[in-house]
Amino acid sequence: MSVQPQPWPQPDPQIVAAVRVMYSGRREAPLAVQVRDRLGELFPDAAFADGFGRAGKPGWSPGRLALVTVLQKATNLTDRQAADEVRENLSWKYALGLALEDPGFDHSVLSEFRSRVVAHGSEERVLDLLLERLRELGLVAAGGSQRTDSTHIVAAVRDLNRLELVGESVRAALNALAAACPDWVDQALVVEDWSRRYADRIDTWRLPSSKTKQDELALHYAKDGYTLLEALYAPVSPAWLRELPAVQTLRIVLVQNYTRTTGGGGRLRIRRRERAEDGGDGLPPGPIRLASPYDTDARWSAKRDLFWNGFKLHVSETCHPQADGDRPARPNIITNVATTASTLPDTKAPEPIHQALDRRHLLPARHYLDSGYPSADLIVASAKDYGIALVTPVLLDTSRQAKAQQGFAADDFTIDWDGKRAACPAGKISATWNDVVQEGVAKTVVAFAALDCIPCPVKEQCTSSRKGRRLSLYPRELTEAIRTARAQQQDGTWQRDYALRAGVEGAIRQATHTTGLRRARYRGLAKTHLDHTTSAAALNLIRLHAWWHGRPLDRTSHCHLARLQLRLVA
């Protein structure tokens, strides 16, 4: 498929006339019409040309396919439904500049378009182009305030327990080999026996209920897997078969879930890995442990009482304080979506988010985060590297004195960094000041003399040690940043300001309910991220449509019973 970048055609005069008649007076024009009228050629073909060849059969305009993908997400349509809208919906033809009789395209074109975008690393191109256009129009800008929160995303694969995972991995490898080189499968394996065991998918309801028999079956799956790998790595087998993704996945699943040892007499022993306190022969850590042979990026993760297999999504949006009933000067715009492994801690997300915002020239002056994100390093680095003030509750002092709110916590001590000494609340000066490294982290250990602490009348409020009080301090910048943040968040003004962060919950709810983001449509982190960026672009268009017409976003959704209750109450 080739692409020769061309400007989008103007809307067909017949379609223009029909749209103007249908939406005359006070009726709002549809989203697609408003986007074309107000934003023009939003996604030029040239921005996607690197993903398509210059020679060959001409393909559909990639810029217009990008707009179709965004409109598809705005109405939560399947590929087939979106292709039907292109053929039948006048407002979509208007936005795309199609003639009335244009037949559109086959729905499979959308899947091919997404694959090309992902293959060329252009997952964020659509959102970048939209934000650049909004920045030109003055609808979004650097500075101001933004807020970020995360939510869980369920992978587009079936949840598997460990027994099903191994069986399905063997089955997936067999199917891949049978499709890639059926002659090798016929020569190397007894097809009838393997087909009888792995023709149907491995389901819990088909498995034996006895724990003993399940353990036996797990070892049987493992032996089959190792037998298959030994046949593949035999000198007579084609080397390229070993490089098939499904074969490599099987190899990793076996390594992660089983050990092979040679016992007495040279007998090979296969044993399932179990959780081990010392880490020896135990299961690998969650971030690298495969959860499905069909999506090797998905991971099991837990957050409080939630347990899911998939990914994590971080949504960032602009936010503007406003009085009740006042129309904001700008709409709240989603400026970034970050799709990560579900096991990645939230503390690791802000730095890539700030890098993306910096690339788009949309860095905020104040960034509102919940308590799962901040650390002393992050607070200092954000201010130093990007000029961003993080507005976020930091973890309080967890010492015995701070928890009991009695006695002297570390924050009650006065630190003289230049003089390398500390003063306690009773006025005593520290005896030693040592810079050390504890568990790979640079710290300063400050100790007070036992002769000062033991006879002190307030010793019971300070320490239970038989010697003097000791303080373990982070470097100066980090310690001062944490102390300042803790002091600020005790103030009522800070609490009222921080309430602005709560609005991001509505953004996440809008994303999951409008575009169906809760469950991934595609497999793999890259395609899932593409789905998230196009969804963010769709949500921005929906917000702009509401803002253009001076109406608030409808973020509420009630079932029929709830609507009846509201009507009765009214």
Coordinates of C-alpha atoms in Angstrom, one line a residue:
M1 CA 0.0 0.0 0.0
S2 CA 1.3 3.5 -0.9
V3 CA 0.4 7.0 0.1
Q4 CA 0.9 10.2 -1.7
P5 CA 0.1 13.0 0.8
Q6 CA -2.7 15.2 -0.4
P7 CA -4.8 17.9 1.2
W8 CA -8.2 16.8 2.3
P9 CA -11.0 17.5 -0.2
Q10 CA -13.6 20.1 0.8
P11 CA -16.9 18.7 1.9
D12 CA -19.2 17.8 -1.0
P13 CA -21.7 20.6 -1.8
Q14 CA -24.6 18.2 -1.8
I15 CA -23.7 17.0 1.7
V16 CA -23.0 20.5 2.9
A17 CA -26.5 21.6 1.8
A18 CA -28.1 18.6 3.4
V19 CA -26.3 19.1 6.7
R20 CA -27.1 22.8 6.8
V21 CA -30.8 22.0 6.4
M22 CA -30.9 19.2 8.9
Y23 CA -29.1 21.2 11.6
S24 CA -30.4 24.7 11.0
G25 CA -31.9 26.8 13.8
R26 CA -31.0 25.8 17.4
R27 CA -30.1 22.2 16.6
E28 CA -26.5 21.5 17.4
A29 CA -24.5 20.1 14.5
P30 CA -22.9 16.7 15.2
L31 CA -19.4 16.3 16.6
A32 CA -17.9 15.3 13.2
V33 CA -19.3 18.4 11.5
Q34 CA -18.1 20.7 14.3
V35 CA -14.6 19.2 14.2
R36 CA -14.3 19.8 10.4
D37 CA -15.7 23.3 10.6
R38 CA -13.7 24.5 13.6
L39 CA -10.4 22.5 13.4
G40 CA -10.1 21.9 9.6
E41 CA -7.7 19.3 8.3
L42 CA -6.8 18.0 11.8
F43 CA -4.6 15.0 10.8
P44 CA -2.7 15.7 7.6
D45 CA -1.5 12.7 5.5
A46 CA 2.1 13.9 5.7
A47 CA 2.2 13.2 9.4
F48 CA 1.6 9.5 8.8
A49 CA 3.5 9.1 5.5
D50 CA 6.5 7.4 7.2
G51 CA 4.4 4.4 7.9
F52 CA 3.4 3.8 4.3
G53 CA 5.3 3.2 1.1
R54 CA 5.8 5.5 -1.8
A55 CA 5.2 2.9 -4.4
G56 CA 2.4 0.3 -4.9
K57 CA -1.3 0.3 -4.9
P58 CA -2.7 3.6 -3.6
G59 CA -4.3 3.3 -0.2
W60 CA -6.9 5.2 1.8
S61 CA -5.7 8.5 3.3
P62 CA -4.0 7.8 6.6
G63 CA -5.0 11.2 8.0
R64 CA -8.6 10.5 7.3
L65 CA -8.3 7.0 8.8
A66 CA -6.9 8.6 11.9
L67 CA -10.0 10.8 12.1
V68 CA -12.2 7.8 11.6
T69 CA -10.4 6.0 14.4
V70 CA -11.0 9.0 16.8
L71 CA -14.6 9.3 15.9
Q72 CA -15.0 5.6 16.3
K73 CA -13.7 5.9 19.9
A74 CA -16.0 8.9 20.6
T75 CA -19.0 6.7 19.9
N76 CA -17.4 3.4 21.0
L77 CA -17.9 1.6 17.7
T78 CA -16.4 -1.6 16.4
D79 CA -14.4 -1.5 13.2
R80 CA -17.3 -2.8 11.1
Q81 CA -19.7 -0.2 12.6
A82 CA -17.2 2.6 12.0
A83 CA -16.8 1.5 8.3
D84 CA -20.6 1.5 8.0
E85 CA -20.7 5.1 9.4
V86 CA -18.2 6.2 6.8
R87 CA -20.5 4.9 4.0
E88 CA -23.9 5.9 5.5
N89 CA -23.5 8.9 7.9
L90 CA -23.6 12.3 6.2
S91 CA -21.8 14.0 9.1
W92 CA -18.9 11.6 8.8
K93 CA -18.7 12.1 5.0
Y94 CA -18.8 15.9 5.7
A95 CA -15.8 15.7 8.1
L96 CA -13.8 13.4 5.8
G97 CA -14.6 15.4 2.6
L98 CA -16.1 12.4 0.8
A99 CA -18.6 12.5 -2.1
L100 CA -22.1 11.4 -1.5
E101 CA -21.7 8.2 -3.5
D102 CA -18.3 7.3 -2.0
P103 CA -18.3 3.6 -1.0
G104 CA -15.9 4.0 1.9
F105 CA -13.6 1.1 2.7
D106 CA -13.6 -2.4 4.1
H107 CA -13.5 -2.5 7.9
S108 CA -10.2 -4.5 7.9
V109 CA -8.4 -1.4 6.6
L110 CA -8.7 0.1 10.2
S111 CA -6.9 -2.9 11.7
E112 CA -4.1 -2.6 9.1
F113 CA -3.8 1.1 9.8
R114 CA -3.4 0.5 13.5
S115 CA -0.7 -2.2 12.9
R116 CA 1.3 0.2 10.7
V117 CA 1.1 3.0 13.2
V118 CA 2.3 0.7 16.0
A119 CA 5.0 -0.8 13.8
H120 CA 6.5 2.7 13.2
G121 CA 6.2 3.8 16.8
S122 CA 3.6 6.5 16.1
E123 CA 1.1 5.6 18.8
E124 CA 1.0 9.2 20.1
R125 CA 0.8 10.9 16.8
V126 CA -2.9 11.5 16.8
L127 CA -2.9 13.1 20.3
D128 CA 0.2 15.1 19.5
L129 CA -1.4 16.6 16.4
L130 CA -4.7 17.5 18.2
L131 CA -2.9 19.1 21.1
E132 CA -0.7 21.1 18.7
R133 CA -3.8 22.4 16.9
L134 CA -5.5 23.3 20.2
R135 CA -2.3 25.1 21.4
E136 CA -2.3 27.1 18.2
L137 CA -5.9 28.1 18.9
G138 CA -5.1 29.1 22.5
L139 CA -7.3 26.3 24.0
V140 CA -4.5 24.7 25.8
A141 CA -1.2 26.1 27.0
A142 CA 1.8 25.5 29.2
G143 CA 1.7 26.7 32.8
G144 CA -1.5 26.7 34.9
S145 CA -2.6 23.5 36.7
Q146 CA -2.9 19.9 35.7
R147 CA -3.9 16.8 37.6
T148 CA -3.1 13.1 37.1
D149 CA -4.5 9.8 38.4
S150 CA -4.3 6.1 37.4
T151 CA -6.7 3.3 36.8
H152 CA -6.5 -0.4 36.0
I153 CA -7.0 -1.8 32.5
V154 CA -8.0 -5.4 32.0
A155 CA -6.1 -7.2 29.2
A156 CA -7.9 -8.6 26.2
V157 CA -7.1 -12.2 27.1
R158 CA -8.6 -14.8 29.4
D159 CA -7.5 -15.0 33.0
L160 CA -5.4 -18.1 33.5
N161 CA -4.2 -19.9 36.6
R162 CA -0.8 -21.5 36.6
L163 CA -2.0 -24.8 35.4
E164 CA -4.0 -23.3 32.5
L165 CA -1.0 -21.0 31.7
V166 CA 1.4 -23.9 31.1
G167 CA -1.2 -26.0 29.1
E168 CA -2.2 -23.0 27.0
S169 CA 1.5 -22.2 26.3
V170 CA 2.1 -25.7 25.0
R171 CA -1.1 -25.5 22.9
A172 CA -0.2 -22.0 21.5
A173 CA 3.3 -23.2 20.5
L174 CA 1.8 -26.3 18.8
N175 CA -0.7 -24.2 16.8
A176 CA 2.0 -21.7 15.8
L177 CA 4.3 -24.6 14.6
A178 CA 1.4 -26.3 12.7
A179 CA 0.7 -23.0 10.9
A180 CA 4.4 -22.2 10.2
C181 CA 5.7 -25.6 9.2
P182 CA 3.1 -28.4 9.2
D183 CA 5.6 -30.9 7.6
W184 CA 8.0 -30.6 10.6
V185 CA 5.1 -31.2 13.0
D186 CA 4.0 -34.3 11.1
Q187 CA 7.5 -35.7 11.0
A188 CA 8.6 -34.8 14.6
L189 CA 5.5 -35.4 16.6
V190 CA 2.8 -38.0 16.9
V191 CA 0.1 -35.6 15.7
E192 CA -2.9 -37.8 16.9
D193 CA -1.7 -38.0 20.5
W194 CA -0.8 -34.3 20.7
S195 CA -4.0 -33.2 19.0
R196 CA -6.1 -35.3 21.5
R197 CA -4.5 -33.4 24.4
Y198 CA -4.3 -29.9 23.0
A199 CA -7.0 -29.6 20.4
D200 CA -9.3 -27.8 22.8
R201 CA -8.3 -24.8 24.9
I202 CA -7.3 -25.6 28.5
D203 CA -10.3 -24.7 30.7
T204 CA -10.7 -24.9 34.4
W205 CA -14.0 -26.7 34.1
R206 CA -12.3 -29.5 32.1
L207 CA -9.5 -29.9 34.6
P208 CA -9.7 -32.5 37.4
S209 CA -11.1 -31.3 40.7
S210 CA -8.6 -33.2 42.8
K211 CA -5.5 -31.2 43.9
T212 CA -3.3 -34.3 43.5
K213 CA -4.5 -34.9 39.9
Q214 CA -4.1 -31.3 39.1
D215 CA -0.4 -31.5 40.2
E216 CA 0.1 -34.6 38.1
L217 CA -1.4 -32.8 35.1
A218 CA 0.8 -29.8 35.7
L219 CA 3.9 -32.0 35.5
H220 CA 2.4 -33.7 32.4
Y221 CA 2.1 -30.4 30.6
A222 CA 5.6 -29.5 31.7
K223 CA 7.0 -32.8 30.3
D224 CA 5.2 -32.2 27.0
G225 CA 6.6 -28.7 26.8
Y226 CA 10.2 -29.8 27.4
T227 CA 9.7 -32.7 24.9
L228 CA 8.5 -30.2 22.3
L229 CA 11.5 -27.8 23.0
E230 CA 14.0 -30.7 22.8
A231 CA 12.6 -31.6 19.4
L232 CA 12.8 -28.0 18.2
Y233 CA 16.4 -27.7 19.4
A234 CA 17.5 -30.9 17.8
P235 CA 20.2 -30.4 15.1
V236 CA 17.9 -31.7 12.4
S237 CA 15.1 -29.2 13.1
P238 CA 15.0 -25.8 11.2
A239 CA 16.6 -23.2 13.4
W240 CA 14.0 -20.5 12.5
L241 CA 11.3 -22.5 14.2
R242 CA 12.8 -21.8 17.6
E243 CA 12.5 -18.1 17.0
L244 CA 8.7 -18.2 16.7
P245 CA 7.2 -15.9 19.5
A246 CA 5.0 -18.7 20.8
V247 CA 8.0 -21.1 21.1
Q248 CA 10.0 -18.4 23.0
T249 CA 7.0 -17.8 25.2
L250 CA 6.7 -21.5 26.0
R251 CA 10.4 -21.6 26.9
I252 CA 10.0 -18.6 29.3
V253 CA 6.8 -20.1 30.9
L254 CA 8.6 -23.4 31.6
V255 CA 11.6 -21.6 33.1
Q256 CA 9.4 -19.4 35.3
N257 CA 7.2 -22.2 36.6
Y258 CA 9.4 -25.4 36.8
T259 CA 12.9 -26.6 37.7
R260 CA 14.7 -29.5 36.1
T261 CA 17.3 -31.3 38.1
T262 CA 19.2 -34.6 37.6
G263 CA 18.8 -37.0 40.4
G264 CA 20.5 -40.3 41.3
G265 CA 21.2 -42.5 38.3
G266 CA 21.0 -39.6 35.9
R267 CA 17.2 -39.5 36.1
L268 CA 15.7 -36.1 35.2
R269 CA 13.3 -34.6 37.8
I270 CA 10.8 -31.9 37.0
R271 CA 9.4 -29.9 39.9
R272 CA 6.9 -27.0 40.1
R273 CA 8.3 -23.8 41.5
E274 CA 6.6 -22.5 44.6
R275 CA 6.8 -19.3 46.6
A276 CA 10.0 -19.3 48.6
E277 CA 10.9 -16.8 51.3
D278 CA 14.6 -16.9 50.4
G279 CA 14.0 -16.6 46.7
G280 CA 15.6 -20.0 45.9
D281 CA 13.8 -21.9 43.2
G282 CA 10.8 -19.7 43.8
L283 CA 8.5 -18.0 41.4
P284 CA 9.9 -14.9 39.7
P285 CA 8.8 -11.5 40.8
G286 CA 5.5 -10.2 39.4
P287 CA 7.0 -7.6 36.9
I288 CA 8.6 -10.3 34.8
R289 CA 6.2 -13.2 35.3
L290 CA 4.1 -14.0 32.2
A291 CA 0.4 -14.2 32.7
S292 CA -0.8 -15.3 29.3
P293 CA 0.9 -16.8 26.2
Y294 CA -1.3 -14.6 24.0
D295 CA -0.3 -11.2 25.5
T296 CA 3.2 -11.3 26.9
D297 CA 2.9 -7.7 28.1
A298 CA 0.0 -8.3 30.5
R299 CA 0.8 -8.8 34.2
W300 CA -1.1 -9.8 37.3
S301 CA -1.3 -6.9 39.9
A302 CA -3.1 -6.0 43.0
K303 CA -4.2 -2.7 44.6
R304 CA -5.9 -2.9 47.9
D305 CA -8.9 -5.3 47.3
L306 CA -8.5 -5.2 43.5
F307 CA -6.8 -8.0 41.6
W308 CA -6.5 -7.8 37.8
N309 CA -4.5 -9.0 34.8
G310 CA -3.6 -6.3 32.4
F311 CA -2.1 -2.8 32.5
K312 CA -2.3 0.6 34.2
L313 CA -3.4 3.9 32.7
H314 CA -2.3 7.3 33.9
V315 CA -4.5 10.2 32.7
S316 CA -3.4 13.8 32.9
E317 CA -5.7 16.8 32.2
T318 CA -5.7 20.6 32.6
C319 CA -7.9 22.0 35.4
H320 CA -9.2 25.4 36.0
P321 CA -10.8 26.6 39.3
Q322 CA -14.1 28.2 38.6
A323 CA -17.1 29.6 40.5
D324 CA -20.4 27.8 40.2
G325 CA -22.2 28.6 37.0
D326 CA -19.3 30.4 35.4
R327 CA -18.1 29.2 32.0
P328 CA -14.3 28.4 32.2
A329 CA -12.1 30.4 29.8
R330 CA -10.7 27.1 28.5
P331 CA -12.1 23.6 28.5
N332 CA -10.3 20.9 30.5
I333 CA -8.1 19.1 28.0
I334 CA -6.4 15.7 28.4
T335 CA -2.8 16.4 27.8
N336 CA -1.3 13.0 28.2
V337 CA -2.1 9.3 28.7
A338 CA 0.6 6.9 29.8
T339 CA 0.0 3.1 29.5
T340 CA 2.3 1.1 31.7
A341 CA 2.7 -2.4 33.1
S342 CA 0.2 -3.0 35.9
T343 CA 3.1 -3.8 38.2
L344 CA 4.9 -0.4 37.7
P345 CA 4.6 1.6 40.9
D346 CA 2.9 5.0 40.6
T347 CA 6.0 6.7 41.8
K348 CA 7.8 5.8 38.5
A349 CA 5.1 7.4 36.3
P350 CA 5.5 11.2 36.8
E351 CA 8.9 11.5 35.2
P352 CA 7.8 10.0 31.8
I353 CA 4.7 12.1 32.0
H354 CA 6.7 15.3 32.5
Q355 CA 8.9 14.3 29.6
A356 CA 5.9 13.9 27.4
L357 CA 4.4 17.2 28.5
D358 CA 7.7 18.9 27.9
R359 CA 7.9 17.5 24.4
R360 CA 4.4 18.9 23.7
H361 CA 5.3 22.3 25.3
L362 CA 2.5 21.8 27.8
L363 CA 4.3 21.6 31.2
P364 CA 2.1 22.8 34.0
A365 CA 3.2 25.1 36.8
R366 CA 1.3 23.1 39.4
H367 CA 0.7 19.3 39.1
Y368 CA -1.9 17.7 41.4
L369 CA -1.3 14.1 42.3
D370 CA -2.6 11.7 44.9
S371 CA -0.5 10.2 47.7
G372 CA 0.5 7.2 45.6
Y373 CA 2.8 9.3 43.4
P374 CA 5.1 11.5 45.4
S375 CA 8.5 10.9 46.9
A376 CA 11.1 13.3 48.2
D377 CA 13.3 12.7 45.0
L378 CA 10.3 13.4 42.7
I379 CA 9.3 16.7 44.5
V380 CA 12.9 18.0 44.2
A381 CA 13.5 16.8 40.7
S382 CA 10.2 18.1 39.3
A383 CA 11.0 21.6 40.6
K384 CA 14.6 21.5 39.5
D385 CA 14.3 19.9 36.0
Y386 CA 10.8 21.2 34.9
G387 CA 9.9 24.0 37.2
I388 CA 6.8 22.1 38.4
A389 CA 5.4 22.4 41.9
L390 CA 3.9 19.1 42.9
V391 CA 0.7 19.6 44.9
T392 CA 0.4 16.2 46.6
P393 CA 0.0 14.8 50.1
V394 CA 3.3 13.3 51.2
L395 CA 3.5 10.4 53.6
L396 CA 3.6 11.5 57.2
D397 CA 6.3 10.7 59.7
T398 CA 5.9 7.0 60.6
S399 CA 8.1 7.2 63.8
R400 CA 6.7 6.1 67.1
Q401 CA 6.5 9.6 68.4
A402 CA 4.8 11.0 65.3
K403 CA 2.2 8.2 65.3
A404 CA 1.3 8.7 68.9
Q405 CA 1.4 12.5 68.5
Q406 CA 3.3 12.6 71.7
G407 CA 7.0 13.3 72.2
F408 CA 9.6 14.6 69.7
A409 CA 9.5 13.4 66.1
A410 CA 12.3 14.0 63.7
D411 CA 10.7 17.1 62.3
D412 CA 10.9 18.7 65.8
F413 CA 14.7 18.8 65.6
T414 CA 16.5 21.8 64.1
I415 CA 19.0 20.9 61.5
D416 CA 22.0 23.1 60.8
W417 CA 23.2 21.7 57.5
D418 CA 26.1 24.1 57.0
G419 CA 27.4 23.6 60.5
K420 CA 26.7 19.8 60.3
R421 CA 24.9 19.6 63.6
A422 CA 21.4 19.3 65.0
A423 CA 19.6 20.7 68.0
C424 CA 17.0 18.8 69.9
P425 CA 13.8 20.5 71.4
A426 CA 15.6 20.5 74.8
G427 CA 18.4 22.5 73.4
K428 CA 21.1 19.9 73.3
I429 CA 23.5 19.8 70.3
S430 CA 24.4 16.6 68.4
A431 CA 27.7 14.8 69.1
T432 CA 28.3 13.2 65.7
W433 CA 27.4 13.8 62.1
N434 CA 28.2 11.0 59.6
D435 CA 27.4 10.7 55.9
V436 CA 26.6 7.0 55.1
V437 CA 24.9 4.8 52.6
Q438 CA 22.0 2.7 53.8
E439 CA 20.6 0.1 51.4
G440 CA 22.0 2.0 48.5
V441 CA 20.6 5.4 49.6
A442 CA 22.7 8.3 50.7
K443 CA 21.8 9.4 54.2
T444 CA 23.2 11.4 57.2
V445 CA 23.1 9.8 60.6
V446 CA 23.1 12.3 63.5
A447 CA 23.7 11.0 67.0
F448 CA 23.3 12.7 70.4
A449 CA 25.6 11.9 73.3
A450 CA 24.4 9.5 75.9
L451 CA 25.6 11.8 78.6
D452 CA 23.1 14.5 77.3
C453 CA 20.2 12.2 76.7
I454 CA 20.2 9.8 79.7
P455 CA 19.8 12.5 82.4
C456 CA 17.4 14.6 80.2
P457 CA 14.0 15.1 81.9
V458 CA 12.1 14.7 78.7
K459 CA 14.0 11.5 77.5
E460 CA 10.9 9.4 77.7
Q461 CA 9.2 11.7 75.2
C462 CA 12.2 11.5 72.8
T463 CA 13.6 8.0 72.7
S464 CA 13.5 4.6 74.3
S465 CA 17.1 3.8 73.5
R466 CA 19.5 3.2 76.4
K467 CA 21.9 5.5 74.6
G468 CA 21.3 8.8 72.9
R469 CA 18.8 9.8 70.3
R470 CA 19.8 9.1 66.6
L471 CA 18.3 10.7 63.5
S472 CA 18.6 9.2 60.0
L473 CA 18.2 12.1 57.5
Y474 CA 18.0 12.1 53.7
P475 CA 20.1 14.7 51.8
R476 CA 19.4 18.3 52.6
E477 CA 17.2 19.1 49.5
L478 CA 15.1 16.0 50.1
T479 CA 14.7 16.5 53.8
E480 CA 13.7 20.2 53.5
A481 CA 11.3 19.4 50.7
I482 CA 9.5 16.7 52.7
R483 CA 9.4 19.0 55.8
T484 CA 7.9 21.8 53.8
A485 CA 5.3 19.6 52.2
R486 CA 4.3 18.1 55.5
A487 CA 3.9 21.6 57.0
Q488 CA 1.9 22.9 54.1
Q489 CA -0.6 20.0 53.9
Q490 CA -1.7 20.7 57.5
D491 CA -3.0 24.1 56.4
G492 CA -6.7 24.5 55.6
T493 CA -5.9 26.7 52.5
W494 CA -3.7 23.9 51.1
Q495 CA -6.5 21.4 51.7
R496 CA -9.0 23.6 49.8
D497 CA -6.6 24.0 46.9
Y498 CA -5.8 20.3 46.8
A499 CA -9.6 19.6 46.3
L500 CA -9.0 20.5 42.7
R501 CA -7.4 17.1 42.2
A502 CA -10.6 15.2 42.8
G503 CA -11.9 16.3 39.3
V504 CA -9.6 13.8 37.6
E505 CA -11.8 11.0 38.9
G506 CA -14.5 12.3 36.5
A507 CA -12.1 12.3 33.6
I508 CA -11.3 8.6 34.3
R509 CA -14.9 7.8 34.6
Q510 CA -15.7 9.5 31.3
A511 CA -12.9 7.6 29.6
T512 CA -14.0 4.2 30.9
H513 CA -17.7 4.8 30.2
T514 CA -17.6 6.7 26.9
T515 CA -14.8 4.8 25.1
G516 CA -14.8 1.5 27.0
L517 CA -11.2 1.7 28.1
R518 CA -11.7 -0.5 31.2
R519 CA -11.1 -3.6 29.0
A520 CA -8.4 -3.4 26.4
R521 CA -9.5 -4.1 22.8
Y522 CA -6.1 -5.2 21.6
R523 CA -3.3 -7.4 22.8
G524 CA 0.1 -5.9 23.7
L525 CA 1.2 -2.8 25.4
A526 CA 1.9 -0.8 22.2
K527 CA -1.6 -1.4 20.6
T528 CA -3.3 -0.8 24.0
H529 CA -1.4 2.5 24.3
L530 CA -2.5 3.5 20.7
D531 CA -6.1 2.7 21.8
H532 CA -5.7 5.0 24.8
T533 CA -4.2 7.9 22.9
T534 CA -7.0 7.8 20.3
S535 CA -9.5 7.6 23.1
A536 CA -7.9 10.7 24.7
A537 CA -8.2 12.5 21.5
A538 CA -11.9 11.5 21.2
L539 CA -12.6 12.6 24.7
N540 CA -11.0 16.0 24.0
L541 CA -13.2 16.4 21.0
I542 CA -16.3 15.6 23.0
R543 CA -15.2 18.2 25.6
L544 CA -14.6 20.8 23.0
H545 CA -18.0 20.1 21.5
A546 CA -19.7 20.7 24.9
W547 CA -17.6 23.8 25.5
W548 CA -18.3 25.3 22.1
H549 CA -22.0 25.1 22.9
G550 CA -21.7 26.3 26.5
R551 CA -23.0 23.2 28.2
P552 CA -21.4 21.1 30.9
L553 CA -20.2 17.6 30.3
D554 CA -22.7 14.9 31.2
R555 CA -20.6 12.6 33.3
T556 CA -23.5 11.0 35.0
S557 CA -25.0 7.7 33.9
H558 CA -28.0 6.2 35.5
C559 CA -29.7 2.9 35.0
H560 CA -33.4 2.9 34.3
L561 CA -34.2 2.1 37.9
A562 CA -32.0 5.0 39.2
R563 CA -33.7 7.4 36.7
L564 CA -37.1 6.3 38.0
Q565 CA -36.0 7.0 41.6
L566 CA -34.7 10.4 40.7
R567 CA -38.0 11.3 39.0
L568 CA -40.0 10.1 42.0
V569 CA -37.8 12.2 44.4
A570 CA -38.2 15.2 42.2

